[in-house]
Amino acid sequence: MSKKSGFIIFFLIILAVGVVFFGINYSKKQQEQLMSVAEETDQKEEVMTKEDVSAQVAGYEESRGELSVIDYLKYVSLLKDEVSISFYGDLAQEEQWISEIDTYIKNQVGSTIKVNRLPYTDYNSYQLISENKVTDLAKTNPDVVFFQLMPYADHELDIALADSSDYLAENYAIIKKSLPEALIIFVSPNPSSSEKGNNNSRTLDYTSYLNEMVSTVESNEWIGFNIHNSYLEKLEADGVSLESTLTQDGKSLNSEGTAVYRSLFEEALNKKRDTTSGM
């Protein structure tokens, strides 16, 4: 090999190494630039997200006096990592409509939601106070409490309507003292065909106590879902008998009744209300 050929080969090797070096260096700079752009984009998106959340929170806060419970839960979900809901009061251990409402709320709110059940089946309004059941409720730290009214149990206790009203008010006061930021919603139970007209010694049936409780809720401007009356109105409008939506005991919901109760509960969740008594 001549000196000239050797020089040419050496030169080509140096040139090749240079091309590779500069190529790697250029690629590195390009990658760094791309990473810088990506970081800037992420930062901008994060700022935009924070601004968007702030705008949503402000919008909800401006509408607190007329906000649906679903929107209230969305509002709370923007402020907390986990939203807690508790069903409390005269509930059966297994209520299918609660499971379905649980699913509905989670789908609507689209956030981490913990749903608690605190069923005190056949408990009257005085028992919840005397046995201090609010301590169990407080442990769940709920943002929203669905308080199932207990007209059937108060009717069974055979107390005066005024006492039933006073005990309900006392329950509310105790819950608010333990959970000042909780939004309390009173929910009436489904109607009964077997208990209607079944009077106690005061010649009162369960509807007398229910009407007193609903009146107490309304006069205090608390939030109430009067599903009992809505249930009867819907059945009448649809030409459906009450008995056909209940089990043989004439009180518990069958599958058809569960569907009716669930749909009315969902409607109530989307009705605008004054939610300023919450957080």
PDB file of C-alpha atoms in Angstrom:
ATOM      1  CA  MET A   1       0.000   0.000   0.000  1.00  0.00           C
ATOM      2  CA  SER A   2       1.389   3.447  -0.992  1.00  0.00           C
ATOM      3  CA  LYS A   3       1.745   6.316   1.474  1.00  0.00           C
ATOM      4  CA  LYS A   4      -0.945   8.187  -0.454  1.00  0.00           C
ATOM      5  CA  SER A   5      -3.423   5.337  -0.135  1.00  0.00           C
ATOM      6  CA  GLY A   6      -2.628   4.960   3.556  1.00  0.00           C
ATOM      7  CA  PHE A   7      -3.208   8.642   4.134  1.00  0.00           C
ATOM      8  CA  ILE A   8      -6.533   8.506   2.312  1.00  0.00           C
ATOM      9  CA  ILE A   9      -7.669   5.537   4.427  1.00  0.00           C
ATOM     10  CA  PHE A  10      -6.558   7.281   7.622  1.00  0.00           C
ATOM     11  CA  PHE A  11      -8.387  10.422   6.558  1.00  0.00           C
ATOM     12  CA  LEU A  12     -11.555   8.457   5.810  1.00  0.00           C
ATOM     13  CA  ILE A  13     -11.380   6.776   9.231  1.00  0.00           C
ATOM     14  CA  ILE A  14     -10.982  10.150  10.960  1.00  0.00           C
ATOM     15  CA  LEU A  15     -13.859  11.509   8.886  1.00  0.00           C
ATOM     16  CA  ALA A  16     -16.067   8.548   9.767  1.00  0.00           C
ATOM     17  CA  VAL A  17     -15.309   8.891  13.461  1.00  0.00           C
ATOM     18  CA  GLY A  18     -16.062  12.603  13.246  1.00  0.00           C
ATOM     19  CA  VAL A  19     -19.365  11.977  11.521  1.00  0.00           C
ATOM     20  CA  VAL A  20     -20.345   9.423  14.158  1.00  0.00           C
ATOM     21  CA  PHE A  21     -19.252  11.742  16.988  1.00  0.00           C
ATOM     22  CA  PHE A  22     -21.081  14.749  15.656  1.00  0.00           C
ATOM     23  CA  GLY A  23     -24.106  12.561  14.880  1.00  0.00           C
ATOM     24  CA  ILE A  24     -24.241  11.303  18.458  1.00  0.00           C
ATOM     25  CA  ASN A  25     -23.723  14.811  19.787  1.00  0.00           C
ATOM     26  CA  TYR A  26     -26.484  16.188  17.522  1.00  0.00           C
ATOM     27  CA  SER A  27     -28.849  13.380  18.526  1.00  0.00           C
ATOM     28  CA  LYS A  28     -28.138  14.066  22.196  1.00  0.00           C
ATOM     29  CA  LYS A  29     -28.876  17.756  21.773  1.00  0.00           C
ATOM     30  CA  GLN A  30     -32.080  16.950  19.886  1.00  0.00           C
ATOM     31  CA  GLN A  31     -33.152  14.584  22.652  1.00  0.00           C
ATOM     32  CA  GLU A  32     -32.396  17.199  25.279  1.00  0.00           C
ATOM     33  CA  GLN A  33     -34.433  19.752  23.336  1.00  0.00           C
ATOM     34  CA  LEU A  34     -37.333  17.337  23.007  1.00  0.00           C
ATOM     35  CA  MET A  35     -37.197  16.544  26.727  1.00  0.00           C
ATOM     36  CA  SER A  36     -37.122  20.260  27.519  1.00  0.00           C
ATOM     37  CA  VAL A  37     -40.163  20.855  25.310  1.00  0.00           C
ATOM     38  CA  ALA A  38     -41.959  17.900  26.935  1.00  0.00           C
ATOM     39  CA  GLU A  39     -41.208  19.228  30.418  1.00  0.00           C
ATOM     40  CA  GLU A  40     -42.444  22.683  29.466  1.00  0.00           C
ATOM     41  CA  THR A  41     -45.600  21.141  27.994  1.00  0.00           C
ATOM     42  CA  ASP A  42     -46.192  19.083  31.171  1.00  0.00           C
ATOM     43  CA  GLN A  43     -45.703  22.191  33.299  1.00  0.00           C
ATOM     44  CA  LYS A  44     -48.131  24.173  31.142  1.00  0.00           C
ATOM     45  CA  GLU A  45     -50.688  21.341  31.286  1.00  0.00           C
ATOM     46  CA  GLU A  46     -50.284  21.149  35.067  1.00  0.00           C
ATOM     47  CA  VAL A  47     -50.844  24.904  35.369  1.00  0.00           C
ATOM     48  CA  MET A  48     -53.853  24.654  33.058  1.00  0.00           C
ATOM     49  CA  THR A  49     -55.240  21.761  35.114  1.00  0.00           C
ATOM     50  CA  LYS A  50     -54.847  23.697  38.361  1.00  0.00           C
ATOM     51  CA  GLU A  51     -56.495  26.733  36.780  1.00  0.00           C
ATOM     52  CA  ASP A  52     -59.313  24.538  35.448  1.00  0.00           C
ATOM     53  CA  VAL A  53     -59.891  22.940  38.873  1.00  0.00           C
ATOM     54  CA  SER A  54     -59.871  26.365  40.538  1.00  0.00           C
ATOM     55  CA  ALA A  55     -62.438  27.592  38.035  1.00  0.00           C
ATOM     56  CA  GLN A  56     -64.651  24.558  38.681  1.00  0.00           C
ATOM     57  CA  VAL A  57     -64.399  25.003  42.456  1.00  0.00           C
ATOM     58  CA  ALA A  58     -65.279  28.692  42.133  1.00  0.00           C
ATOM     59  CA  GLY A  59     -68.252  27.820  39.947  1.00  0.00           C
ATOM     60  CA  TYR A  60     -69.602  25.322  42.461  1.00  0.00           C
ATOM     61  CA  GLU A  61     -69.052  27.702  45.369  1.00  0.00           C
ATOM     62  CA  GLU A  62     -71.034  30.424  43.631  1.00  0.00           C
ATOM     63  CA  SER A  63     -73.946  27.989  43.216  1.00  0.00           C
ATOM     64  CA  ARG A  64     -73.969  26.439  46.696  1.00  0.00           C
ATOM     65  CA  GLY A  65     -77.427  27.857  47.388  1.00  0.00           C
ATOM     66  CA  GLU A  66     -78.844  25.977  44.411  1.00  0.00           C
ATOM     67  CA  LEU A  67     -76.750  22.905  43.756  1.00  0.00           C
ATOM     68  CA  SER A  68     -77.741  19.280  43.225  1.00  0.00           C
ATOM     69  CA  VAL A  69     -76.345  16.699  45.623  1.00  0.00           C
ATOM     70  CA  ILE A  70     -74.512  15.074  42.710  1.00  0.00           C
ATOM     71  CA  ASP A  71     -72.825  18.386  41.892  1.00  0.00           C
ATOM     72  CA  TYR A  72     -72.110  18.926  45.580  1.00  0.00           C
ATOM     73  CA  LEU A  73     -70.281  15.572  45.641  1.00  0.00           C
ATOM     74  CA  LYS A  74     -68.327  16.619  42.531  1.00  0.00           C
ATOM     75  CA  TYR A  75     -67.418  19.834  44.330  1.00  0.00           C
ATOM     76  CA  VAL A  76     -66.203  17.938  47.396  1.00  0.00           C
ATOM     77  CA  SER A  77     -64.210  15.553  45.170  1.00  0.00           C
ATOM     78  CA  LEU A  78     -62.218  18.535  43.850  1.00  0.00           C
ATOM     79  CA  LEU A  79     -61.201  19.433  47.397  1.00  0.00           C
ATOM     80  CA  LYS A  80     -60.548  15.973  48.845  1.00  0.00           C
ATOM     81  CA  ASP A  81     -58.753  12.848  47.678  1.00  0.00           C
ATOM     82  CA  GLU A  82     -61.617  10.642  48.893  1.00  0.00           C
ATOM     83  CA  VAL A  83     -65.305  11.425  49.355  1.00  0.00           C
ATOM     84  CA  SER A  84     -67.188   9.578  52.088  1.00  0.00           C
ATOM     85  CA  ILE A  85     -70.924   8.863  52.050  1.00  0.00           C
ATOM     86  CA  SER A  86     -72.873   7.176  54.848  1.00  0.00           C
ATOM     87  CA  PHE A  87     -76.353   5.638  54.773  1.00  0.00           C
ATOM     88  CA  TYR A  88     -77.636   5.835  58.338  1.00  0.00           C
ATOM     89  CA  GLY A  89     -80.838   5.107  60.239  1.00  0.00           C
ATOM     90  CA  ASP A  90     -83.707   2.653  59.967  1.00  0.00           C
ATOM     91  CA  LEU A  91     -82.294   0.575  57.130  1.00  0.00           C
ATOM     92  CA  ALA A  92     -82.280  -3.159  56.554  1.00  0.00           C
ATOM     93  CA  GLN A  93     -78.861  -4.804  56.590  1.00  0.00           C
ATOM     94  CA  GLU A  94     -79.163  -5.559  52.889  1.00  0.00           C
ATOM     95  CA  GLU A  95     -80.909  -2.945  50.786  1.00  0.00           C
ATOM     96  CA  GLN A  96     -80.461  -3.520  47.063  1.00  0.00           C
ATOM     97  CA  TRP A  97     -81.312   0.063  46.182  1.00  0.00           C
ATOM     98  CA  ILE A  98     -78.326   1.280  48.239  1.00  0.00           C
ATOM     99  CA  SER A  99     -75.951  -0.824  46.134  1.00  0.00           C
ATOM    100  CA  GLU A 100     -77.482   0.570  42.964  1.00  0.00           C
ATOM    101  CA  ILE A 101     -77.326   4.164  44.234  1.00  0.00           C
ATOM    102  CA  ASP A 102     -73.732   3.512  45.271  1.00  0.00           C
ATOM    103  CA  THR A 103     -72.887   2.550  41.675  1.00  0.00           C
ATOM    104  CA  TYR A 104     -74.863   5.470  40.240  1.00  0.00           C
ATOM    105  CA  ILE A 105     -73.096   8.069  42.403  1.00  0.00           C
ATOM    106  CA  LYS A 106     -69.652   6.689  41.616  1.00  0.00           C
ATOM    107  CA  ASN A 107     -70.408   6.758  37.890  1.00  0.00           C
ATOM    108  CA  GLN A 108     -71.711  10.314  38.056  1.00  0.00           C
ATOM    109  CA  VAL A 109     -69.009  11.788  40.259  1.00  0.00           C
ATOM    110  CA  GLY A 110     -66.119   9.845  38.748  1.00  0.00           C
ATOM    111  CA  SER A 111     -63.961  10.066  41.842  1.00  0.00           C
ATOM    112  CA  THR A 112     -62.764   7.942  44.735  1.00  0.00           C
ATOM    113  CA  ILE A 113     -65.858   7.476  46.885  1.00  0.00           C
ATOM    114  CA  LYS A 114     -66.218   5.406  50.021  1.00  0.00           C
ATOM    115  CA  VAL A 115     -69.775   4.327  50.785  1.00  0.00           C
ATOM    116  CA  ASN A 116     -70.628   3.262  54.338  1.00  0.00           C
ATOM    117  CA  ARG A 117     -73.726   1.484  55.629  1.00  0.00           C
ATOM    118  CA  LEU A 118     -74.840   1.979  59.202  1.00  0.00           C
ATOM    119  CA  PRO A 119     -78.177   0.110  59.340  1.00  0.00           C
ATOM    120  CA  TYR A 120     -80.120   0.310  62.584  1.00  0.00           C
ATOM    121  CA  THR A 121     -83.073  -1.796  61.553  1.00  0.00           C
ATOM    122  CA  ASP A 122     -86.288  -0.999  63.446  1.00  0.00           C
ATOM    123  CA  TYR A 123     -84.531   1.627  65.563  1.00  0.00           C
ATOM    124  CA  ASN A 124     -86.774   4.506  66.619  1.00  0.00           C
ATOM    125  CA  SER A 125     -85.629   8.121  66.788  1.00  0.00           C
ATOM    126  CA  TYR A 126     -85.064   7.948  70.558  1.00  0.00           C
ATOM    127  CA  GLN A 127     -82.907   4.802  70.394  1.00  0.00           C
ATOM    128  CA  LEU A 128     -80.378   6.435  68.092  1.00  0.00           C
ATOM    129  CA  ILE A 129     -79.908   9.124  70.739  1.00  0.00           C
ATOM    130  CA  SER A 130     -79.982   6.951  73.855  1.00  0.00           C
ATOM    131  CA  GLU A 131     -77.499   4.453  72.402  1.00  0.00           C
ATOM    132  CA  ASN A 132     -75.309   7.244  71.050  1.00  0.00           C
ATOM    133  CA  LYS A 133     -75.141   5.755  67.558  1.00  0.00           C
ATOM    134  CA  VAL A 134     -73.713   9.007  66.229  1.00  0.00           C
ATOM    135  CA  THR A 135     -70.303   7.824  67.450  1.00  0.00           C
ATOM    136  CA  ASP A 136     -70.410   5.011  64.883  1.00  0.00           C
ATOM    137  CA  LEU A 137     -71.462   7.482  62.208  1.00  0.00           C
ATOM    138  CA  ALA A 138     -68.677   9.912  63.109  1.00  0.00           C
ATOM    139  CA  LYS A 139     -66.061   7.189  62.649  1.00  0.00           C
ATOM    140  CA  THR A 140     -66.913   7.027  58.936  1.00  0.00           C
ATOM    141  CA  ASN A 141     -66.179  10.778  58.642  1.00  0.00           C
ATOM    142  CA  PRO A 142     -68.897  11.279  56.015  1.00  0.00           C
ATOM    143  CA  ASP A 143     -69.152  14.271  53.716  1.00  0.00           C
ATOM    144  CA  VAL A 144     -72.797  13.383  53.070  1.00  0.00           C
ATOM    145  CA  VAL A 145     -75.167  11.531  55.404  1.00  0.00           C
ATOM    146  CA  PHE A 146     -78.331   9.959  54.021  1.00  0.00           C
ATOM    147  CA  PHE A 147     -80.421   9.704  57.186  1.00  0.00           C
ATOM    148  CA  GLN A 148     -83.277   7.225  56.711  1.00  0.00           C
ATOM    149  CA  LEU A 149     -86.310   8.365  58.708  1.00  0.00           C
ATOM    150  CA  MET A 150     -87.949   5.957  61.148  1.00  0.00           C
ATOM    151  CA  PRO A 151     -91.739   6.491  61.099  1.00  0.00           C
ATOM    152  CA  TYR A 152     -92.460   2.774  61.395  1.00  0.00           C
ATOM    153  CA  ALA A 153     -90.344   2.392  64.539  1.00  0.00           C
ATOM    154  CA  ASP A 154     -91.692   5.574  66.152  1.00  0.00           C
ATOM    155  CA  HIS A 155     -95.211   4.332  65.434  1.00  0.00           C
ATOM    156  CA  GLU A 156     -94.323   1.053  67.127  1.00  0.00           C
ATOM    157  CA  LEU A 157     -92.880   2.935  70.111  1.00  0.00           C
ATOM    158  CA  ASP A 158     -96.293   4.604  70.426  1.00  0.00           C
ATOM    159  CA  ILE A 159     -94.893   8.042  71.258  1.00  0.00           C
ATOM    160  CA  ALA A 160     -96.519  11.426  70.774  1.00  0.00           C
ATOM    161  CA  LEU A 161     -95.968  13.137  67.436  1.00  0.00           C
ATOM    162  CA  ALA A 162     -94.376  16.116  69.201  1.00  0.00           C
ATOM    163  CA  ASP A 163     -91.844  13.790  70.841  1.00  0.00           C
ATOM    164  CA  SER A 164     -91.057  12.168  67.508  1.00  0.00           C
ATOM    165  CA  SER A 165     -90.382  15.625  66.063  1.00  0.00           C
ATOM    166  CA  ASP A 166     -88.210  16.653  69.019  1.00  0.00           C
ATOM    167  CA  TYR A 167     -86.141  13.470  68.838  1.00  0.00           C
ATOM    168  CA  LEU A 168     -85.549  13.982  65.134  1.00  0.00           C
ATOM    169  CA  ALA A 169     -84.359  17.536  65.766  1.00  0.00           C
ATOM    170  CA  GLU A 170     -82.100  16.278  68.535  1.00  0.00           C
ATOM    171  CA  ASN A 171     -80.617  13.657  66.206  1.00  0.00           C
ATOM    172  CA  TYR A 172     -79.831  16.383  63.688  1.00  0.00           C
ATOM    173  CA  ALA A 173     -78.199  18.589  66.329  1.00  0.00           C
ATOM    174  CA  ILE A 174     -76.060  15.721  67.639  1.00  0.00           C
ATOM    175  CA  ILE A 175     -74.858  14.788  64.150  1.00  0.00           C
ATOM    176  CA  LYS A 176     -73.997  18.401  63.284  1.00  0.00           C
ATOM    177  CA  LYS A 177     -72.103  18.775  66.543  1.00  0.00           C
ATOM    178  CA  SER A 178     -70.004  15.697  65.752  1.00  0.00           C
ATOM    179  CA  LEU A 179     -69.796  16.349  62.006  1.00  0.00           C
ATOM    180  CA  PRO A 180     -70.185  20.109  61.440  1.00  0.00           C
ATOM    181  CA  GLU A 181     -69.166  19.923  57.763  1.00  0.00           C
ATOM    182  CA  ALA A 182     -71.381  16.985  56.839  1.00  0.00           C
ATOM    183  CA  LEU A 183     -74.332  17.561  54.521  1.00  0.00           C
ATOM    184  CA  ILE A 184     -77.285  15.786  56.159  1.00  0.00           C
ATOM    185  CA  ILE A 185     -80.102  14.562  53.930  1.00  0.00           C
ATOM    186  CA  PHE A 186     -83.247  13.042  55.413  1.00  0.00           C
ATOM    187  CA  VAL A 187     -84.732  10.250  53.315  1.00  0.00           C
ATOM    188  CA  SER A 188     -88.235   8.864  53.756  1.00  0.00           C
ATOM    189  CA  PRO A 189     -88.752   5.081  53.437  1.00  0.00           C
ATOM    190  CA  ASN A 190     -90.891   3.348  50.854  1.00  0.00           C
ATOM    191  CA  PRO A 191     -94.624   3.099  51.576  1.00  0.00           C
ATOM    192  CA  SER A 192     -96.227   0.005  53.077  1.00  0.00           C
ATOM    193  CA  SER A 193     -99.533  -1.608  52.175  1.00  0.00           C
ATOM    194  CA  SER A 194     -99.723  -3.702  55.355  1.00  0.00           C
ATOM    195  CA  GLU A 195     -98.898  -0.889  57.818  1.00  0.00           C
ATOM    196  CA  LYS A 196    -101.233   1.688  56.309  1.00  0.00           C
ATOM    197  CA  GLY A 197    -104.206   2.078  58.676  1.00  0.00           C
ATOM    198  CA  ASN A 198    -102.556  -0.024  61.370  1.00  0.00           C
ATOM    199  CA  ASN A 199    -103.177   2.377  64.255  1.00  0.00           C
ATOM    200  CA  ASN A 200    -101.437   2.356  67.617  1.00  0.00           C
ATOM    201  CA  SER A 201    -103.041   3.335  70.941  1.00  0.00           C
ATOM    202  CA  ARG A 202    -102.974   6.995  69.850  1.00  0.00           C
ATOM    203  CA  THR A 203    -105.016   6.066  66.738  1.00  0.00           C
ATOM    204  CA  LEU A 204    -102.015   6.962  64.604  1.00  0.00           C
ATOM    205  CA  ASP A 205    -100.514   4.864  61.827  1.00  0.00           C
ATOM    206  CA  TYR A 206     -96.983   5.171  60.414  1.00  0.00           C
ATOM    207  CA  THR A 207     -97.998   7.893  57.947  1.00  0.00           C
ATOM    208  CA  SER A 208     -98.892  10.198  60.848  1.00  0.00           C
ATOM    209  CA  TYR A 209     -95.316   9.968  62.099  1.00  0.00           C
ATOM    210  CA  LEU A 210     -93.900  10.282  58.595  1.00  0.00           C
ATOM    211  CA  ASN A 211     -95.892  13.458  57.933  1.00  0.00           C
ATOM    212  CA  GLU A 212     -94.698  14.897  61.243  1.00  0.00           C
ATOM    213  CA  MET A 213     -91.083  14.108  60.388  1.00  0.00           C
ATOM    214  CA  VAL A 214     -91.363  15.571  56.887  1.00  0.00           C
ATOM    215  CA  SER A 215     -92.960  18.687  58.362  1.00  0.00           C
ATOM    216  CA  THR A 216     -90.081  18.979  60.858  1.00  0.00           C
ATOM    217  CA  VAL A 217     -87.509  18.695  58.073  1.00  0.00           C
ATOM    218  CA  GLU A 218     -89.270  21.286  55.936  1.00  0.00           C
ATOM    219  CA  SER A 219     -89.876  23.779  58.749  1.00  0.00           C
ATOM    220  CA  ASN A 220     -86.182  23.689  59.654  1.00  0.00           C
ATOM    221  CA  GLU A 221     -85.219  24.001  55.983  1.00  0.00           C
ATOM    222  CA  TRP A 222     -83.147  20.841  56.103  1.00  0.00           C
ATOM    223  CA  ILE A 223     -82.628  18.785  52.969  1.00  0.00           C
ATOM    224  CA  GLY A 224     -85.171  16.020  52.522  1.00  0.00           C
ATOM    225  CA  PHE A 225     -85.861  13.359  49.897  1.00  0.00           C
ATOM    226  CA  ASN A 226     -89.563  12.612  50.363  1.00  0.00           C
ATOM    227  CA  ILE A 227     -89.420   9.465  48.275  1.00  0.00           C
ATOM    228  CA  HIS A 228     -92.371   7.896  50.126  1.00  0.00           C
ATOM    229  CA  ASN A 229     -94.842  10.375  48.630  1.00  0.00           C
ATOM    230  CA  SER A 230     -93.105  10.469  45.241  1.00  0.00           C
ATOM    231  CA  TYR A 231     -93.328   6.679  45.143  1.00  0.00           C
ATOM    232  CA  LEU A 232     -97.107   6.707  45.666  1.00  0.00           C
ATOM    233  CA  GLU A 233     -97.553   9.489  43.107  1.00  0.00           C
ATOM    234  CA  LYS A 234     -95.567   7.578  40.490  1.00  0.00           C
ATOM    235  CA  LEU A 235     -97.490   4.362  41.051  1.00  0.00           C
ATOM    236  CA  GLU A 236    -100.786   6.216  40.720  1.00  0.00           C
ATOM    237  CA  ALA A 237     -99.636   7.943  37.527  1.00  0.00           C
ATOM    238  CA  ASP A 238     -98.474   4.622  36.060  1.00  0.00           C
ATOM    239  CA  GLY A 239    -101.564   2.724  37.191  1.00  0.00           C
ATOM    240  CA  VAL A 240     -99.504   0.295  39.274  1.00  0.00           C
ATOM    241  CA  SER A 241    -100.674  -1.124  42.599  1.00  0.00           C
ATOM    242  CA  LEU A 242     -98.483  -0.644  45.671  1.00  0.00           C
ATOM    243  CA  GLU A 243     -98.810  -4.338  46.576  1.00  0.00           C
ATOM    244  CA  SER A 244     -97.209  -5.390  43.280  1.00  0.00           C
ATOM    245  CA  THR A 245     -93.990  -3.553  44.204  1.00  0.00           C
ATOM    246  CA  LEU A 246     -93.642  -5.114  47.661  1.00  0.00           C
ATOM    247  CA  THR A 247     -92.843  -8.543  49.050  1.00  0.00           C
ATOM    248  CA  GLN A 248     -95.451 -10.653  50.864  1.00  0.00           C
ATOM    249  CA  ASP A 249     -94.979  -8.730  54.126  1.00  0.00           C
ATOM    250  CA  GLY A 250     -96.408  -5.658  52.405  1.00  0.00           C
ATOM    251  CA  LYS A 251     -93.460  -3.543  53.531  1.00  0.00           C
ATOM    252  CA  SER A 252     -90.163  -4.614  51.934  1.00  0.00           C
ATOM    253  CA  LEU A 253     -89.373  -3.794  48.312  1.00  0.00           C
ATOM    254  CA  ASN A 254     -89.332  -6.484  45.646  1.00  0.00           C
ATOM    255  CA  SER A 255     -87.294  -6.078  42.438  1.00  0.00           C
ATOM    256  CA  GLU A 256     -89.953  -3.876  40.814  1.00  0.00           C
ATOM    257  CA  GLY A 257     -90.210  -1.706  43.911  1.00  0.00           C
ATOM    258  CA  THR A 258     -86.428  -1.430  44.148  1.00  0.00           C
ATOM    259  CA  ALA A 259     -86.310  -0.119  40.583  1.00  0.00           C
ATOM    260  CA  VAL A 260     -88.957   2.515  41.378  1.00  0.00           C
ATOM    261  CA  TYR A 261     -87.284   3.602  44.609  1.00  0.00           C
ATOM    262  CA  ARG A 262     -83.850   3.770  42.959  1.00  0.00           C
ATOM    263  CA  SER A 263     -85.081   5.903  40.063  1.00  0.00           C
ATOM    264  CA  LEU A 264     -86.779   8.348  42.441  1.00  0.00           C
ATOM    265  CA  PHE A 265     -83.642   8.538  44.575  1.00  0.00           C
ATOM    266  CA  GLU A 266     -81.589   9.342  41.470  1.00  0.00           C
ATOM    267  CA  GLU A 267     -84.039  12.102  40.548  1.00  0.00           C
ATOM    268  CA  ALA A 268     -83.734  13.524  44.051  1.00  0.00           C
ATOM    269  CA  LEU A 269     -79.934  13.486  43.800  1.00  0.00           C
ATOM    270  CA  ASN A 270     -80.122  15.692  40.704  1.00  0.00           C
ATOM    271  CA  LYS A 271     -82.622  18.230  42.031  1.00  0.00           C
ATOM    272  CA  LYS A 272     -81.133  21.624  42.917  1.00  0.00           C
ATOM    273  CA  ARG A 273     -81.058  22.429  46.628  1.00  0.00           C
ATOM    274  CA  ASP A 274     -79.431  24.656  49.223  1.00  0.00           C
ATOM    275  CA  THR A 275     -76.219  22.828  50.139  1.00  0.00           C
ATOM    276  CA  THR A 276     -74.680  25.578  52.283  1.00  0.00           C
ATOM    277  CA  SER A 277     -75.210  23.510  55.434  1.00  0.00           C
ATOM    278  CA  GLY A 278     -72.356  21.240  54.286  1.00  0.00           C
ATOM    279  CA  MET A 279     -68.662  21.996  54.209  1.00  0.00           C
TER     280      MET A 279
END
